[in-house]
Amino acid sequence: MNSLFKTQVSKTRKNNSEEKNDGWIWWKHGVIYHIYPRSFKDSNNDGVGDIQGIIEKLDYLSGLGIDAIWLSPIYDSPDFDFGYDVKNYRKIHPVFGNLEDFKLLLNQAHERGIRVIMDMILNHTSHLHPWFVESSSSKNNPKRDWYIWRDAKKGKTPNNWKSTFIGSAWEWHENTQQYYLHSFLKEQPDLNWRNEELQKVFFEEIKYWLDIGVDGFRLDVINLIVKDKKYRDNPSIFRFIDRQEQLYTRNRPASYKIVRKLRKLLDQYKDKVSVGEIYSTPPGNPSIAASYLGRGNDALHLTFDFSLIFRRWNARSYYLAIRKWLQVIPKKGWPCFVFSNHDLHRSINRFGTGANKEEKAKITATLLLTLKGTPFIYYGEEIGMHNVKIDRKDIMDPLGKRYWPFYSGRDSARTPMQWNPEEYAGFSNTKTWLPIDTNYQANNVLAQKDDPSSIFNVYKKLIGLRKEYEALKKGNWTPVSKGQNGVLSYYRDLKKERIKVALNFSNKSKIIQVSNSFEWKILFSTHRAENNMMSRKITLAPYEALIISKISKKNIKKL
């Protein structure tokens, strides 16, 4: 570790210590920004985003108010599944740069008070990883049991387990005359986490990055890492694409033991975080996601529940999903919220085809940044980037290639960031790895920065309010209007601070009321001027998002 880096780590730890004195914990109270590195910024004009490109945009992220970034995988990979098939956990993929570039990113991010979270893929590796090369070399190889191998059953696959990417999860290996398990592509063989030697070695891979200074990990499909010991058949269900309930291939009791071991490892370091992807098929299963938090202090720090992503535009439906998620969080646990990511389509495209998409995007931004819990923003959401229709010839995602035209894959939510109206949207100076949205000349960061009513400035304002008001970071969440009439409203309370958030999901004006025992000041509105005082009865405009704060009557003259 070079001296500059040591100095910066020391500074960061000192800052963390000071932050804890006032109860601020970065992964709880900060705002986390999800970067898909291939699509964020290309610094060397090869059409693919890279680490140096992220470094170039750190001031942008700092100016937006971001406290941490989560990077989708940047490890060395043959890219059968674009980084989620890891060949070497300790090497940076050359397309993104090298280890020195990554250390520079850590330094530069930490200097700006921005933490760095890496993606970590525990369920499987690439079939080209040295571990699997050895494991597949013979039945007697010492690493044979590091992966899941089974004999054929009456000349067929060992059981009926299906891959998440459709088809059997078993691949026949001719050389050793056994099947190996792959929950995704055949090029992604599943590790055997029941093997304690494998556990020990993999934890060393995690420690390698912690020792370098990484601030935590987002754990890919962490609830899949242990499979049924008896290899029982999964029950069949009748659902498009997913025809099988993943009863014996996920959420096994042993997986909880492993995440508790991981928590103990992380707790040996200061201020680290683990974020678990706990995917459940629509409409989601918040109870399962919450179960990986343990008692709230002995398992994962955060877990994703995708129930809100699966909801249609309906205030009542959103309320019920939020209430359920907050109800199942353990007493010592902490929720987080997300509306989009690299696997699921962008939020603005789920709002229908009407003319109110931008207004709805501002409402969801307000919801995301004022709920009790850690907000995760997927890159480009802050300017309302759309899913992009990808022609068949341009599809990169293996799922899109395999299932086109029935399913075009995940590329549409992974297109390059739109920075400015220049050719290639300021992302690159050459043809990009995925097509850029045709709307980039009108919809880009540069254009939105100068528009005070833009989605970008809504995000920036909301993040600023979240930093300014303790109630928005740490306060209780008390629902008031529960969505029955198209309005979702709630209080955020902490000590003397009381803030009310009101969101009109409908295309009609709605009336809400507030207490007249004190006065209310507008902190934020998508439809009216800020800092004005409010009367007891408030008429919300169609699709208005409103945030107001109580003001004691003796302080009114100061405004």
XYZ file of C-alpha atoms in Angstrom:
559
model
C 0.000 0.000 0.000
C 1.590 3.297 -1.016
C 1.992 6.174 1.452
C -0.670 8.341 -0.187
C -3.154 5.508 0.041
C -2.230 4.813 3.694
C -2.750 8.492 4.498
C -6.118 8.500 2.793
C -7.299 5.344 4.551
C -6.237 6.917 7.843
C -8.198 10.078 6.994
C -11.236 8.051 6.000
C -11.164 6.030 9.224
C -10.847 9.229 11.261
C -13.812 10.719 9.412
C -15.811 7.537 9.945
C -15.100 7.717 13.664
C -16.236 11.338 13.792
C -19.375 10.500 11.815
C -20.330 7.761 14.262
C -20.237 10.287 17.108
C -23.387 11.891 15.721
C -24.944 8.580 14.754
C -24.250 8.860 11.021
C -23.411 5.533 9.372
C -22.578 5.805 5.689
C -24.332 2.645 4.504
C -27.459 3.469 6.496
C -27.855 7.203 6.102
C -25.954 7.890 2.895
C -27.040 7.593 -0.749
C -25.562 4.759 -2.819
C -25.150 4.958 -6.599
C -24.999 1.816 -8.723
C -22.576 1.979 -11.658
C -22.538 -0.494 -14.520
C -18.864 0.157 -15.432
C -19.140 -0.800 -19.117
C -21.658 1.978 -19.603
C -20.642 4.830 -17.313
C -17.707 6.596 -19.003
C -15.161 5.486 -21.613
C -11.778 7.156 -21.024
C -9.711 5.471 -23.751
C -12.222 5.516 -26.620
C -12.618 1.795 -27.172
C -16.404 2.077 -26.787
C -16.442 0.467 -23.330
C -16.586 2.240 -19.981
C -13.651 1.797 -17.614
C -12.187 2.648 -14.216
C -10.455 5.824 -15.403
C -13.819 6.963 -16.758
C -15.374 6.521 -13.318
C -12.523 8.526 -11.805
C -13.226 11.340 -14.298
C -16.821 11.511 -13.046
C -16.197 11.396 -9.305
C -16.690 15.166 -9.034
C -20.051 14.753 -10.765
C -21.056 12.121 -8.215
C -19.773 14.224 -5.332
C -21.712 17.240 -6.625
C -24.860 15.152 -6.833
C -24.390 14.222 -3.175
C -23.502 10.543 -3.553
C -21.943 8.857 -0.502
C -20.981 5.491 -2.014
C -20.763 3.757 -5.366
C -21.467 0.095 -6.079
C -19.636 -1.254 -9.127
C -20.992 -4.182 -11.120
C -18.194 -6.769 -11.623
C -14.808 -5.585 -12.878
C -12.895 -8.846 -12.340
C -11.085 -10.721 -15.081
C -13.744 -12.600 -17.045
C -14.320 -14.221 -20.448
C -17.626 -12.293 -20.456
C -20.048 -15.072 -21.246
C -22.252 -13.211 -18.750
C -20.390 -9.881 -18.758
C -18.408 -10.168 -15.562
C -20.658 -12.482 -13.618
C -18.478 -15.373 -14.786
C -15.240 -14.658 -12.927
C -11.966 -16.152 -14.112
C -9.745 -14.481 -11.504
C -11.122 -12.724 -8.410
C -7.858 -10.873 -7.772
C -7.356 -9.434 -11.233
C -9.102 -6.502 -12.904
C -10.537 -7.191 -16.362
C -8.148 -5.501 -18.850
C -11.059 -3.747 -20.573
C -11.581 -1.765 -17.340
C -7.920 -1.132 -16.506
C -5.671 -2.709 -13.902
C -5.183 -2.932 -10.162
C -3.309 0.375 -10.000
C -6.256 2.073 -11.707
C -8.571 0.567 -9.121
C -6.377 1.688 -6.219
C -6.380 5.178 -7.693
C -10.179 5.046 -7.858
C -10.300 4.083 -4.175
C -7.963 6.940 -3.287
C -9.811 9.529 -5.328
C -13.230 8.355 -4.107
C -12.168 8.316 -0.458
C -10.747 11.832 -0.773
C -14.243 12.951 -1.744
C -15.904 10.992 1.060
C -17.259 8.411 -1.379
C -17.077 4.739 -0.407
C -16.594 1.957 -2.953
C -18.617 -1.275 -2.940
C -17.584 -4.136 -5.210
C -19.805 -6.851 -6.637
C -18.874 -10.293 -5.318
C -20.096 -13.467 -7.028
C -20.052 -16.376 -4.562
C -22.477 -18.797 -6.214
C -20.394 -19.656 -9.274
C -17.215 -18.954 -11.225
C -16.266 -19.042 -14.880
C -15.659 -22.498 -16.326
C -12.201 -21.091 -17.141
C -11.375 -20.311 -13.511
C -8.319 -22.388 -12.420
C -10.426 -23.948 -9.661
C -12.867 -25.439 -12.160
C -10.132 -26.396 -14.587
C -8.631 -28.483 -11.798
C -11.985 -29.734 -10.527
C -12.959 -30.973 -13.970
C -9.616 -32.633 -14.684
C -10.481 -35.868 -12.857
C -12.782 -37.308 -10.223
C -9.813 -37.638 -7.878
C -8.622 -34.057 -8.121
C -8.377 -32.342 -4.676
C -10.671 -29.565 -5.926
C -13.297 -31.937 -7.335
C -15.635 -31.261 -4.407
C -15.247 -27.489 -4.758
C -17.993 -27.693 -7.402
C -21.195 -29.747 -7.528
C -20.781 -32.993 -9.461
C -23.331 -35.830 -9.672
C -23.734 -39.115 -11.460
C -26.439 -39.581 -14.042
C -29.705 -40.983 -12.738
C -31.003 -43.796 -14.937
C -29.202 -42.282 -17.903
C -30.652 -38.822 -17.306
C -29.859 -35.690 -15.293
C -29.521 -36.139 -11.500
C -32.826 -34.333 -10.873
C -35.225 -31.834 -12.473
C -33.462 -28.615 -11.447
C -33.680 -25.842 -14.030
C -31.245 -23.075 -14.801
C -32.377 -19.513 -14.122
C -31.449 -18.957 -17.777
C -33.879 -21.734 -18.836
C -33.144 -25.378 -19.546
C -31.565 -27.990 -17.306
C -29.172 -26.806 -14.602
C -27.030 -29.881 -15.263
C -24.305 -30.143 -17.903
C -22.764 -33.449 -18.888
C -18.971 -33.588 -18.672
C -17.741 -36.235 -21.068
C -14.198 -36.559 -19.746
C -15.199 -37.468 -16.196
C -18.605 -38.972 -16.984
C -20.555 -36.847 -14.513
C -22.885 -33.854 -14.549
C -21.945 -30.518 -13.008
C -24.471 -27.984 -11.742
C -24.879 -24.487 -13.210
C -27.688 -22.269 -11.938
C -27.090 -19.917 -14.869
C -25.075 -20.502 -18.060
C -23.152 -23.743 -18.524
C -20.054 -21.527 -18.530
C -20.886 -20.613 -14.897
C -20.458 -23.786 -12.795
C -21.820 -23.571 -9.242
C -19.411 -23.719 -6.333
C -20.018 -26.200 -3.529
C -20.335 -24.029 -0.429
C -20.808 -27.111 1.752
C -17.087 -27.716 1.267
C -15.281 -25.994 4.153
C -11.981 -25.797 2.304
C -13.713 -23.877 -0.493
C -15.274 -21.548 2.073
C -11.883 -20.820 3.613
C -10.199 -20.137 0.275
C -13.033 -17.938 -1.004
C -13.001 -15.863 2.173
C -9.327 -15.196 1.438
C -10.409 -13.716 -1.909
C -12.764 -11.394 -0.018
C -10.067 -10.451 2.505
C -7.751 -9.544 -0.380
C -10.069 -6.691 -1.396
C -10.840 -5.643 2.167
C -7.107 -5.289 2.833
C -6.776 -3.074 -0.244
C -9.433 -0.759 1.179
C -12.750 -1.733 -0.435
C -15.685 -0.592 1.713
C -17.986 -3.537 1.176
C -19.628 -5.948 -1.204
C -22.890 -6.403 -3.021
C -23.383 -10.174 -2.974
C -24.788 -11.595 -6.191
C -27.649 -14.146 -5.779
C -26.407 -14.879 -2.258
C -29.502 -16.940 -1.423
C -28.569 -19.520 -4.105
C -25.173 -20.481 -2.746
C -26.288 -23.689 -0.971
C -28.371 -26.437 -2.557
C -30.395 -29.261 -1.075
C -28.212 -31.993 0.397
C -30.530 -34.725 -0.892
C -30.874 -33.181 -4.377
C -34.676 -33.468 -4.285
C -36.733 -32.427 -7.317
C -38.162 -28.916 -7.298
C -41.978 -28.669 -7.476
C -43.464 -27.599 -10.795
C -45.486 -24.398 -11.073
C -47.422 -22.840 -13.930
C -45.755 -19.526 -14.708
C -44.348 -18.069 -17.939
C -40.611 -18.779 -18.250
C -40.154 -19.913 -14.636
C -41.951 -23.265 -14.527
C -40.379 -24.409 -11.291
C -40.500 -23.341 -7.676
C -36.882 -23.052 -6.557
C -37.582 -24.818 -3.281
C -34.417 -26.911 -3.061
C -32.013 -24.646 -4.936
C -32.175 -21.511 -2.816
C -32.679 -20.317 0.773
C -31.314 -23.510 2.305
C -30.556 -23.378 6.062
C -26.786 -23.717 5.492
C -26.730 -20.477 3.465
C -27.646 -18.524 6.611
C -24.658 -20.023 8.430
C -22.361 -18.859 5.651
C -23.611 -15.265 5.650
C -23.100 -15.167 9.412
C -19.504 -16.287 8.877
C -19.113 -13.551 6.279
C -20.488 -10.971 8.715
C -17.884 -12.021 11.305
C -15.170 -11.533 8.705
C -16.423 -8.068 7.759
C -16.737 -7.098 11.417
C -12.985 -7.590 11.779
C -12.656 -4.425 9.660
C -14.087 -0.972 10.300
C -17.192 0.416 8.615
C -17.676 -2.305 5.997
C -20.992 -3.380 4.497
C -22.576 -6.432 2.882
C -25.588 -6.043 0.606
C -27.402 -9.199 -0.443
C -29.288 -9.730 -3.684
C -32.195 -11.906 -2.518
C -34.148 -12.338 -5.713
C -37.668 -13.759 -5.559
C -40.018 -14.082 -8.504
C -42.780 -11.437 -8.793
C -44.496 -10.137 -6.722
C -41.467 -10.555 -4.451
C -40.974 -12.044 -0.997
C -39.847 -9.475 1.590
C -39.872 -12.051 4.403
C -37.180 -14.098 2.656
C -35.119 -10.966 1.951
C -35.394 -9.893 5.596
C -34.397 -13.353 6.837
C -30.866 -12.797 5.523
C -30.510 -9.873 7.933
C -30.611 -12.354 10.818
C -31.258 -10.469 14.039
C -30.122 -7.288 12.303
C -26.544 -7.344 13.579
C -25.276 -10.861 12.907
C -25.902 -11.557 9.202
C -26.006 -9.266 6.151
C -26.097 -5.513 6.736
C -28.620 -4.864 3.937
C -30.698 -6.965 1.563
C -32.639 -6.055 -1.561
C -36.363 -6.694 -1.670
C -37.601 -6.148 -5.234
C -41.304 -5.925 -4.417
C -41.511 -2.235 -5.329
C -39.919 -2.889 -8.736
C -42.642 -5.452 -9.449
C -45.527 -3.103 -8.553
C -47.702 -1.308 -11.076
C -48.218 2.448 -10.788
C -50.645 2.519 -7.896
C -50.304 4.370 -4.595
C -52.044 1.661 -2.584
C -49.899 -1.085 -4.078
C -46.723 0.875 -3.313
C -47.868 1.510 0.257
C -48.609 -2.165 0.912
C -45.198 -3.210 -0.426
C -43.403 -0.619 1.721
C -45.408 -1.501 4.838
C -44.732 -5.212 4.445
C -40.995 -4.661 3.931
C -40.676 -2.421 6.997
C -42.741 -4.836 9.087
C -40.511 -7.837 8.451
C -37.175 -6.054 9.005
C -35.703 -7.291 12.337
C -35.662 -4.812 15.199
C -31.918 -4.221 14.870
C -32.008 -4.378 11.078
C -32.167 -1.665 8.440
C -34.076 -1.542 5.129
C -32.912 -0.361 1.731
C -34.868 0.565 -1.391
C -34.240 0.338 -5.117
C -36.371 0.965 -8.223
C -34.034 -0.209 -11.008
C -30.852 -2.164 -11.610
C -28.768 -3.819 -14.325
C -31.043 -6.884 -14.524
C -34.468 -5.248 -14.329
C -35.846 -2.599 -16.646
C -35.548 1.080 -15.854
C -38.252 2.534 -13.643
C -39.450 5.213 -16.065
C -40.521 2.531 -18.538
C -42.759 0.900 -15.947
C -44.896 4.027 -15.681
C -46.872 3.356 -18.862
C -46.847 5.104 -22.219
C -48.651 8.285 -21.215
C -47.387 11.852 -21.148
C -46.718 11.871 -17.408
C -43.621 9.687 -17.247
C -41.331 12.480 -16.055
C -43.784 13.559 -13.359
C -44.007 9.967 -12.169
C -40.207 9.706 -12.186
C -40.054 12.712 -9.872
C -42.580 11.107 -7.523
C -40.566 7.883 -7.317
C -37.379 9.903 -6.761
C -39.094 11.653 -3.853
C -40.319 8.337 -2.482
C -36.900 6.674 -2.787
C -35.065 9.517 -1.054
C -37.525 10.130 1.795
C -38.346 6.597 2.929
C -36.753 5.105 6.019
C -33.873 3.109 4.598
C -30.837 3.305 2.353
C -31.617 4.511 -1.196
C -29.828 2.924 -4.165
C -29.842 4.930 -7.410
C -29.047 3.107 -10.660
C -26.868 5.208 -12.972
C -28.938 7.323 -15.376
C -32.073 7.255 -13.225
C -31.202 10.786 -12.130
C -31.871 11.992 -15.692
C -34.739 9.609 -16.407
C -32.889 7.390 -18.875
C -35.146 4.991 -20.778
C -34.870 1.377 -21.758
C -33.429 1.304 -25.253
C -34.776 -0.961 -27.957
C -31.837 -3.081 -29.098
C -31.821 -4.511 -32.618
C -31.098 -8.204 -32.828
C -27.686 -7.618 -34.421
C -26.646 -5.419 -31.487
C -27.751 -7.697 -28.644
C -24.902 -8.555 -26.276
C -26.750 -10.216 -23.394
C -26.649 -14.046 -23.675
C -30.284 -14.193 -22.589
C -31.334 -11.832 -25.365
C -29.367 -13.792 -27.950
C -30.909 -17.056 -26.827
C -34.544 -15.996 -26.457
C -35.033 -13.245 -29.042
C -37.696 -12.234 -30.134
C -39.639 -13.483 -27.078
C -37.216 -11.789 -24.720
C -34.649 -9.230 -25.837
C -32.494 -9.561 -22.717
C -31.151 -7.081 -20.196
C -29.195 -4.814 -22.543
C -31.955 -2.213 -22.737
C -31.231 -1.071 -19.161
C -27.436 -1.156 -19.608
C -26.896 1.383 -22.395
C -24.224 4.135 -22.123
C -24.734 7.081 -19.808
C -25.909 10.214 -21.599
C -23.599 13.029 -20.519
C -24.073 15.656 -23.245
C -25.595 16.190 -26.725
C -22.371 15.496 -28.618
C -21.931 12.405 -30.760
C -21.886 9.270 -28.578
C -23.477 11.339 -25.794
C -20.159 12.310 -24.198
C -19.679 8.700 -23.130
C -17.043 7.981 -25.790
C -15.626 9.256 -29.073
C -16.248 6.035 -30.944
C -18.928 3.445 -31.548
C -20.189 2.207 -28.200
C -20.496 -1.393 -27.042
C -24.284 -0.959 -26.846
C -26.332 1.590 -28.804
C -27.102 4.922 -27.166
C -30.712 6.021 -26.838
C -31.779 8.174 -29.798
C -33.077 10.789 -27.327
C -29.575 11.585 -26.006
C -29.376 15.046 -27.633
C -32.363 16.235 -25.612
C -31.976 13.985 -22.579
C -28.517 14.272 -21.042
C -26.815 15.505 -17.901
C -25.618 18.799 -19.410
C -29.089 19.772 -20.612
C -30.769 18.844 -17.350
C -28.274 20.647 -15.129
C -29.454 23.988 -16.539
C -33.150 23.156 -16.134
C -34.269 23.801 -12.545
C -37.357 21.602 -13.017
C -35.457 18.639 -14.522
C -35.355 15.150 -13.046
C -31.645 15.692 -12.357
C -32.282 18.773 -10.244
C -35.102 16.995 -8.426
C -32.638 14.264 -7.414
C -30.012 16.810 -6.424
C -32.466 18.814 -4.333
C -33.834 15.714 -2.604
C -30.386 14.363 -1.794
C -29.508 17.775 -0.359
C -32.621 17.760 1.843
C -31.812 14.253 3.004
C -28.383 15.444 4.126
C -29.789 18.560 5.798
C -32.621 17.004 7.804
C -31.877 14.285 10.321
C -35.483 13.107 10.227
C -35.117 12.102 6.566
C -32.009 10.034 7.315
C -32.835 8.495 10.659
C -36.405 9.364 11.636
C -39.412 7.150 12.165
C -41.753 6.480 9.236
C -45.449 6.949 10.013
C -47.944 6.522 7.158
C -50.905 8.931 6.946
C -52.610 8.543 3.556
C -52.249 4.894 2.620
C -52.909 5.086 -1.082
C -56.644 4.362 -1.192
C -57.403 7.682 -2.879
C -54.306 7.857 -5.059
C -52.243 9.636 -2.394
C -49.367 8.195 -0.384
C -48.261 10.408 2.495
C -46.242 9.910 5.636
C -44.358 11.647 8.417
C -40.629 11.368 9.106
C -39.987 12.270 12.742
C -36.851 12.650 14.836
C -36.751 14.629 18.066
C -38.070 18.124 17.218
C -38.050 17.583 13.454
C -41.309 16.603 11.788
C -41.477 16.346 8.007
C -44.465 15.338 5.935
C -44.138 13.833 2.463
C -47.223 13.752 0.214
C -47.244 12.034 -3.182
C -50.165 12.298 -5.574
C -50.042 9.244 -7.850
C -53.166 10.315 -9.743
C -53.963 12.664 -12.627
C -56.482 14.549 -10.483
C -56.132 17.162 -7.750
C -56.311 15.784 -4.215
C -56.852 17.469 -0.861
C -54.790 16.625 2.200
C -54.754 18.159 5.648
C -52.046 18.898 8.198
C -52.178 19.806 11.853
C -52.880 23.465 12.618
C -51.095 23.307 15.972
C -48.012 24.602 14.182
C -47.131 26.075 10.793
C -45.685 24.257 7.768
C -42.978 25.391 5.367
C -42.495 23.970 1.874
C -39.117 22.268 1.600
C -39.730 20.822 -1.842
C -42.467 20.618 -4.431
C -42.636 19.604 -8.058
C -45.398 22.171 -8.616
C -44.987 25.182 -6.312
C -42.415 27.550 -4.841
C -40.308 26.498 -1.880
C -40.099 28.195 1.534
C -43.697 29.421 1.331
C -45.980 28.662 4.252
C -48.869 26.231 3.921
C -52.417 26.364 5.220
C -54.050 23.472 7.072
C -55.810 22.269 3.917
C -53.549 21.585 0.940
C -54.643 20.852 -2.620
C -52.113 18.615 -4.334
C -51.777 19.094 -8.078
C -51.970 16.011 -10.299
C -48.727 14.031 -9.930
C -47.352 16.442 -7.351
C -44.649 15.482 -4.886
C -44.593 17.721 -1.817
C -42.340 17.843 1.250
C -43.180 20.176 4.116
C -41.638 20.785 7.522
C -43.257 21.925 10.737
C -42.219 25.341 12.015
C -42.921 26.501 15.538
C -45.019 29.678 15.539
C -42.347 31.668 17.395
C -39.921 31.035 14.485
C -42.260 32.074 11.677
C -41.105 35.724 11.701
C -37.537 34.601 11.003
C -38.507 33.135 7.624
